[in-house]
Every structure is written in structure tokens, then in C-alpha cells.
Coordinates of C-alpha atoms in Angstrom, one line a residue:
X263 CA -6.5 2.4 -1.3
X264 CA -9.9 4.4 -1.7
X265 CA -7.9 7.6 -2.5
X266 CA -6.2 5.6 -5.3
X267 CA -9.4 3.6 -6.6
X268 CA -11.3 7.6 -6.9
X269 CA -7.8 8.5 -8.6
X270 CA -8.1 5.7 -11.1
X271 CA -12.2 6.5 -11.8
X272 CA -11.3 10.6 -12.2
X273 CA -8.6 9.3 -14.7
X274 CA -10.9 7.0 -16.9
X275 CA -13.5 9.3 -16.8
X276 CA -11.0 12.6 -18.0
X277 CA -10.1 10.3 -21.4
X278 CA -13.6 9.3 -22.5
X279 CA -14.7 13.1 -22.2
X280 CA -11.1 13.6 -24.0
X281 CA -12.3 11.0 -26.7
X282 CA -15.8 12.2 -26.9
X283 CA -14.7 16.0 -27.7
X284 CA -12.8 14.4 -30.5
X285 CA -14.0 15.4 -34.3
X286 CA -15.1 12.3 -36.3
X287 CA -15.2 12.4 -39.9
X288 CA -18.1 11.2 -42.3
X289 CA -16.5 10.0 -45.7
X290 CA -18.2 9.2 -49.0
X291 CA -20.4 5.9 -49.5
X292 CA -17.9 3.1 -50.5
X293 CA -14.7 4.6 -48.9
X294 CA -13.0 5.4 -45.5
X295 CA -11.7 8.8 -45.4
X296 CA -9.8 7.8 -42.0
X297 CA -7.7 4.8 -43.1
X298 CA -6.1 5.2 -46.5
X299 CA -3.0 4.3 -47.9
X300 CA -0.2 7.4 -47.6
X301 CA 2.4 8.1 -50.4
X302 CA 5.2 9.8 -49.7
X303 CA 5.8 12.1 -52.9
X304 CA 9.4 12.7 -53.9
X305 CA 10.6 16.3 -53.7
X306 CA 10.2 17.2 -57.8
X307 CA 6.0 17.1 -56.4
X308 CA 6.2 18.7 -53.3
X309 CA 4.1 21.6 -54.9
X310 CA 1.8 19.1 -56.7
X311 CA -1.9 20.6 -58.1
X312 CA -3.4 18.0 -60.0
X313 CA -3.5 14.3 -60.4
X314 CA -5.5 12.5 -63.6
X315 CA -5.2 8.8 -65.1
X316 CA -5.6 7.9 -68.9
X317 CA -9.0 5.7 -69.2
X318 CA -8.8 5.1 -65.4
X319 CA -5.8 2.9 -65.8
X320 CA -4.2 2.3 -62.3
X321 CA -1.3 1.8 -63.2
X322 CA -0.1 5.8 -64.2
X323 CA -1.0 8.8 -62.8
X324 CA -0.3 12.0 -64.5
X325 CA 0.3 14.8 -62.4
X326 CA 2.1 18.3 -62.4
X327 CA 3.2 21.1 -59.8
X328 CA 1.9 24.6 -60.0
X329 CA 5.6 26.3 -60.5
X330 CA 6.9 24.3 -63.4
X331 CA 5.6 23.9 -67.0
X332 CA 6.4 20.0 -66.7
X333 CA 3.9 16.9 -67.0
X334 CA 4.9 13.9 -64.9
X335 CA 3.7 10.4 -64.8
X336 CA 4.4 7.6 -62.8
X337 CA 3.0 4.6 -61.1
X338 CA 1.5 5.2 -57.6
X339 CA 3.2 1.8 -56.2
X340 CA 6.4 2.8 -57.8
X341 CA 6.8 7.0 -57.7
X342 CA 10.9 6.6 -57.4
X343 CA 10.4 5.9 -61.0
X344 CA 8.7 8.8 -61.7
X345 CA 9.2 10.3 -65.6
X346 CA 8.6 13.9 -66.3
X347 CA 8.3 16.1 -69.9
X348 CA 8.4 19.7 -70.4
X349 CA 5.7 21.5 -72.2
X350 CA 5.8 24.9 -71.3
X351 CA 7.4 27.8 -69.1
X352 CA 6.8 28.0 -65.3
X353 CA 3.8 29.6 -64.5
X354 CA 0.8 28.5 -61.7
X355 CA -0.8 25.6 -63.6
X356 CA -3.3 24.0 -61.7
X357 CA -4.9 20.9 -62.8
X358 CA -4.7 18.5 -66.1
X359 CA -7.6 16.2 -68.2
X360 CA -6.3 13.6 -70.9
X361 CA -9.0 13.3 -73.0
X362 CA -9.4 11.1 -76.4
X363 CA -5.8 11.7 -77.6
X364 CA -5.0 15.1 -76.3
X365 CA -3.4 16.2 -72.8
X366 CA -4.8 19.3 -71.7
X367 CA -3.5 21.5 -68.8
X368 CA -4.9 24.5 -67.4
X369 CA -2.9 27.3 -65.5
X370 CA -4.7 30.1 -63.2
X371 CA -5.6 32.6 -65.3
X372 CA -8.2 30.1 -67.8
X373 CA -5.3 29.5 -70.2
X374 CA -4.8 26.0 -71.7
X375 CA -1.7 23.8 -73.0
X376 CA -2.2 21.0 -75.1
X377 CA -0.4 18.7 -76.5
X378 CA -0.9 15.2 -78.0
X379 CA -1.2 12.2 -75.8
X380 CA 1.8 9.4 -75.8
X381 CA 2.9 6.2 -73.5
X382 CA 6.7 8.0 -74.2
X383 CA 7.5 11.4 -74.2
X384 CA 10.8 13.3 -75.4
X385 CA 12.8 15.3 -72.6
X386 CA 10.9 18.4 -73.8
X387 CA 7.2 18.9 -76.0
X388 CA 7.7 21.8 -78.6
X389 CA 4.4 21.4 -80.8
X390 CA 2.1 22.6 -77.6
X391 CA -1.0 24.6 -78.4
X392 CA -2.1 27.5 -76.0
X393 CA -5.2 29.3 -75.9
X394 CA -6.5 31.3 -73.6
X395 CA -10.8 30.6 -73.3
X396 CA -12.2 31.5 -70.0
X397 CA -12.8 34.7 -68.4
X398 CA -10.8 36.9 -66.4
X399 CA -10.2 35.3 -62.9
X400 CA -8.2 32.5 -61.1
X401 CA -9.0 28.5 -62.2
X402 CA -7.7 25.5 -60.3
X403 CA -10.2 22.6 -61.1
X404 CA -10.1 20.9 -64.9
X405 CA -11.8 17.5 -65.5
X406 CA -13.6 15.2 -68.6
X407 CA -16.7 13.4 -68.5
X408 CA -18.0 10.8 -70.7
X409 CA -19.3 13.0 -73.4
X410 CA -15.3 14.3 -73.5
X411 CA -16.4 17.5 -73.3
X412 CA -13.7 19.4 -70.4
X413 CA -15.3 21.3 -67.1
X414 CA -13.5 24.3 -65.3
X415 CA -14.4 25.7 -62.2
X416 CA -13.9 29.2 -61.0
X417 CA -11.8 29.2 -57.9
X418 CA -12.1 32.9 -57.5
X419 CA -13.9 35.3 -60.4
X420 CA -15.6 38.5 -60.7
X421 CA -18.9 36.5 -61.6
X422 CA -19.1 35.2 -58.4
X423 CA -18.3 38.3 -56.6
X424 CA -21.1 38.2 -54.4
X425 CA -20.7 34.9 -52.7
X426 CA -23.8 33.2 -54.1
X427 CA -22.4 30.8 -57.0
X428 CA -19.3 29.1 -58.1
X429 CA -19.3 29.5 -61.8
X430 CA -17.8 26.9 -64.5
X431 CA -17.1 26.3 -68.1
X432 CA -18.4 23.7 -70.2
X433 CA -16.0 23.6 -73.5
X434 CA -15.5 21.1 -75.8
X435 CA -11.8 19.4 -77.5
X436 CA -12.2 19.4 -81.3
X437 CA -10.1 16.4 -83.1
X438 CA -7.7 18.4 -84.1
X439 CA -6.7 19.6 -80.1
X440 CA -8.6 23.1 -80.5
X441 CA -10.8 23.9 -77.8
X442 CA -13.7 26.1 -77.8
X443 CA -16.1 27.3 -74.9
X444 CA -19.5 26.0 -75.2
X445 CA -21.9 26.9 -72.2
X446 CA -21.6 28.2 -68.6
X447 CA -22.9 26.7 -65.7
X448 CA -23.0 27.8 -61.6
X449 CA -23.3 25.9 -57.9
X450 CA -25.5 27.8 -55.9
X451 CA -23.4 28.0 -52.7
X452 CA -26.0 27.9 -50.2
X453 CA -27.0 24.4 -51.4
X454 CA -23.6 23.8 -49.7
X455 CA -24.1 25.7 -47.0
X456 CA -27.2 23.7 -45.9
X457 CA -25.1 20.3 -45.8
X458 CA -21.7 21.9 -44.2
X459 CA -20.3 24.8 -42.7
X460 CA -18.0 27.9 -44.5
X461 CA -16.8 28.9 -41.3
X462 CA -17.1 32.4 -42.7
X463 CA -15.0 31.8 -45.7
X464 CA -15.8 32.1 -49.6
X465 CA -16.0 28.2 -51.2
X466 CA -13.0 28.1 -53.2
X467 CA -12.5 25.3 -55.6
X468 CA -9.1 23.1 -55.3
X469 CA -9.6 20.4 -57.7
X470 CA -12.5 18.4 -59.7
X471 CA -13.0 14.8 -61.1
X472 CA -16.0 12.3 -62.0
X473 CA -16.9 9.3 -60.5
X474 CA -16.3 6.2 -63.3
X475 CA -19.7 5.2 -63.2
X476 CA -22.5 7.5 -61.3
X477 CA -22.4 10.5 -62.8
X478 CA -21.5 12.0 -59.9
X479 CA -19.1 15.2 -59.4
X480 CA -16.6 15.1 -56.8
X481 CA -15.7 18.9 -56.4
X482 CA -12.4 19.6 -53.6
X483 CA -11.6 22.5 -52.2
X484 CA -8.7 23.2 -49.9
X485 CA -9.1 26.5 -48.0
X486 CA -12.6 25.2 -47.2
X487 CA -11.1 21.8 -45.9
X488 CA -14.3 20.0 -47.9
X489 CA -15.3 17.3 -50.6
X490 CA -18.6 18.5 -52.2
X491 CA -20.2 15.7 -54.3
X492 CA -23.2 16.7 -56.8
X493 CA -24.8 14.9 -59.6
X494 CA -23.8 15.8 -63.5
X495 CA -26.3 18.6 -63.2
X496 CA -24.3 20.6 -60.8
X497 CA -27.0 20.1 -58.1
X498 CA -25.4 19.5 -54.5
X499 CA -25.7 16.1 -53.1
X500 CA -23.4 16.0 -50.4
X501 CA -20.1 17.6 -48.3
X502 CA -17.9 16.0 -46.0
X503 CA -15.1 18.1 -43.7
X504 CA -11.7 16.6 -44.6
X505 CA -9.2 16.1 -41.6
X506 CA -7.1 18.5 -41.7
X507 CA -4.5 16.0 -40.0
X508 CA -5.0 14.0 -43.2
X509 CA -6.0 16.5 -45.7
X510 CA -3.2 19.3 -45.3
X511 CA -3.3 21.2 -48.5
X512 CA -5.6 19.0 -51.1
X513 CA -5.3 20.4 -54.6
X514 CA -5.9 16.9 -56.5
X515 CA -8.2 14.4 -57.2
X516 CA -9.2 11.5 -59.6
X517 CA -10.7 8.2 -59.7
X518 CA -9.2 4.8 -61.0
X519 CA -10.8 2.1 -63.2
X520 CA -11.5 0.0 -59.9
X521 CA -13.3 3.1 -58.4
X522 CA -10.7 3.9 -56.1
X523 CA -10.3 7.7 -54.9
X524 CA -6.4 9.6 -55.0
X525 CA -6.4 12.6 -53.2
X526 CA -2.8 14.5 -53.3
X527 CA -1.9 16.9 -50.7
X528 CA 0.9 19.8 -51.7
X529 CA 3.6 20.6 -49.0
X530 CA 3.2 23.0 -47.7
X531 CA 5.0 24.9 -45.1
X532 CA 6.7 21.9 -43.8
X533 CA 7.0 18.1 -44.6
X534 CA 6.3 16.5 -48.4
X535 CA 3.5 16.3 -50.5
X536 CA 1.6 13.1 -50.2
X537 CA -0.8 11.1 -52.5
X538 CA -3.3 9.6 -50.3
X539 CA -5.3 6.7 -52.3
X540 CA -9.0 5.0 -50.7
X541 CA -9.7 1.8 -52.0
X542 CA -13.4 1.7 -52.6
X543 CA -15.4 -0.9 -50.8
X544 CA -18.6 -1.6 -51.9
X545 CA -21.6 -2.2 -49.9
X546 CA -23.4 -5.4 -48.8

């Protein structure tokens, strides 16, 4: 009976060291990065690179995958109705911004597409402007602030050759759907560093979006596994380690009207491509 008592106090004691060893993850003030609500993305998305709403308007998220030249839009709680347009050829685009009446997406090498904004679309967009703005390098984060002006990260560019910086783009949308580059900008990476580990690797830039009401950039990368948060000055604030359980391949992110975070995961080598969305709770 003693042998089986010891047996029983080994085993207890071998899962709370089991438990202890396990990672926890810290998530962003007002949501829980370990309890959100998964969507199951329907194969047309499985290579899905950004996600964006119109006004913050829950109810339709505009998204497209980085191998076709297609803009699609559904609702979140409804994706088996999901409607798509074609605007362009396949290519690698990488992230969209709908600002004032103009839908703007930007493939990997700095070029943009845009094209006016409508609640219906035709099977296929033929008056599409392109222009190519931005340096030489590869691009994967696009996103509007208040002022309307657009915001581009570089994901990899010669600028930033040396590890120090991430470099982006201010540029501005002109009534008329023109857009022109305006000023430059750069996150110090060591301000990173000092919050969150690299783990040897260069900080690589998945996706971008603002927060509806703070000001505050929420900046994603996926090689790096991490959600960097700064204020509208580009000056680090925070970084959290994503899951990797949970956070596969994150190459999107926006916000909703209600403050409520989408983060949507590609494929990958195996599975689908999910939309994962955080309600946000606000503190007591």
C-alpha cells in the first residue's frame, strides 16, 4: 500500500513540473490571446495575407490571398458566403487598406492596385490603377490611420540591411485614387529587442493595423512569432510571443468598430487557414 501511495506522490509531482515547464503567453491589455474564437477558412483563402474592414464595420471583412489578383469579402459569422472580384493578375500581394472611397492593395515588390470602393462588385474590376511607389525590396504590411494617409512597412529591404531598423512609408491617397509618397519613417529594432527575444533572426514584418481609438500601432510578424505594439510615432511600447499552436503562419490583422482584434493565419504546409477573432474586454 506504501509502494502505491509513493507511486501516486512521484506521479503528481512529475505533472506539476510537466505544467510548470509549460510556456504561458502574455496578450495585449483588453484581450486574451489564449481563448479566441477559431474560423475555419474555406479553401479559396487557404493562402490568405491580409484582412481589413470598411469603417470598422463588423459585419465584412475584406481579405485576399497572396497568389491571386482577387479581393474577397465576406462576413466572419457567415464565410460559406463568401464573394470575391478580380482586379488584377496573380502575383504575391500581401495586404489591403480601404480608405475614403478607394481600395488599395499592395503586392511585394511596393506596387499598388486601386480601385474604387463598392458594397457590389462585378465578376471582374477593369478600371484598376497601378503604380509602383516604394523602393526596391519586399512589402507585406499596408494600413490607414485617421488622417487617411496609408503606412507600408518594409518586410525585407536594402535600407535595413544592417539589422538596426525596419523602415516604412508614409504616402498619401489623393481624391482622385493617385497615391504619392510623402515621408519615410524607421523602428529602431533594438527597442524590440529590449521587450522580446529575436532568437537570432532579422524582425520581419507580416502585417500592420491601428487600434480604433488609441493611436496605437499593432505591427505582426510571422517568422518572428510576435505582436509589436507602438504608439503613432513609431516608438515601441510593447511585444508579446504568439503561440505558435495558435498563431501558425499570421500574415493579417485588423480591428473592428467594437475594438475587437482578427488575426488570420495562412495554411500552411498542412491543415486550413483560420481567422482567429479576440473579443476585447475592457478593464474594471
Amino acid at each position: 500500500m506504501k509502494s502505491i501511495f509513493t507511486l501516486y506522490i512521484a506521479l503528481i509531482a512529475c505533472i506539476a513540473c510537466a505544467q510548470k515547464k509549460e510556456k504561458t503567453f502574455t496578450s495585449p491589455e483588453g484581450y486574451d490571446f489564449n481563448q479566441p474564437e477559431k474560423i475555419t477558412l474555406p479553401h479559396m483563402l487557404q493562402e490568405i495575407s491580409g484582412i481589413t474592414f470598411k469603417d470598422g464595420e463588423p459585419h465584412t471583412l475584406f481579405a485576399q490571398q497572396d497568389e491571386k489578383g482577387s479581393l474577397f469579402y465576406f462576413n466572419p459569422d457567415a464565410t460559406k458566403d463568401m464573394k470575391a472580384v478580380t482586379f488584377g493578375p496573380e502575383g504575391d500581394y500581401e495586404d489591403l487598406a480601404l480608405t475614403g472611397k478607394w481600395v488599395i492593395l499592395l503586392r511585394s515588390d511596393g506596387s499598388f492596385f486601386t480601385f474604387p470602393f463598392s458594397s457590389t462588385y462585378p465578376e471582374q474590376i477593369t478600371a484598376v490603377k497601378t503604380e509602383k511607389l516604394l523602393p526596391k525590396g519586399e512589402y507585406e504590411s499596408l494600413a490607414t490611420g485617421d488622417d487617411q494617409k496609408l503606412y507600408a512597412l518594409c518586410k525585407q529591404c536594402a535600407v535595413d540591411k544592417d539589422g538596426k531598423q525596419t523602415t516604412g512609408y508614409t504616402l498619401q491617397v489623393s481624391p482622385n485614387g493617385t497615391i504619392s509618397q510623402l515621408t519615410s519613417f524607421s523602428i529602431p529594432t533594438k527597442n524590440i529587442k529590449n521587450v522580446v527575444s529575436f532568437k537570432g533572426k532579422a524582425f520581419r514584418p507580416s502585417a500592420l493595423t491601428k487600434h480604433p481609438t488609441n493611436n496605437e500601432w499593432y505591427i505582426l510578424s510571422s517568422i518572428n512569432k510576435l505582436l509589436v505594439i507602438t504608439d503613432f510615432s513609431w516608438k515601441v511600447k510593447a511585444a508579446y510571443a504568439l503561440n505558435p499552436k495558435l498563431f501558425n503562419q499570421p500574415e493579417g490583422i485588423a480591428f473592428d468598430k467594437q475594438h475587437n482584434l482578427y488575426i488570420s493565419n495562412e495554411a500552411g504546409n498542412k491543415g486550413n487557414a483560420t481567422l482567429l477573432k479576440f473579443s476585447y474586454r475592457k478593464n474594471k
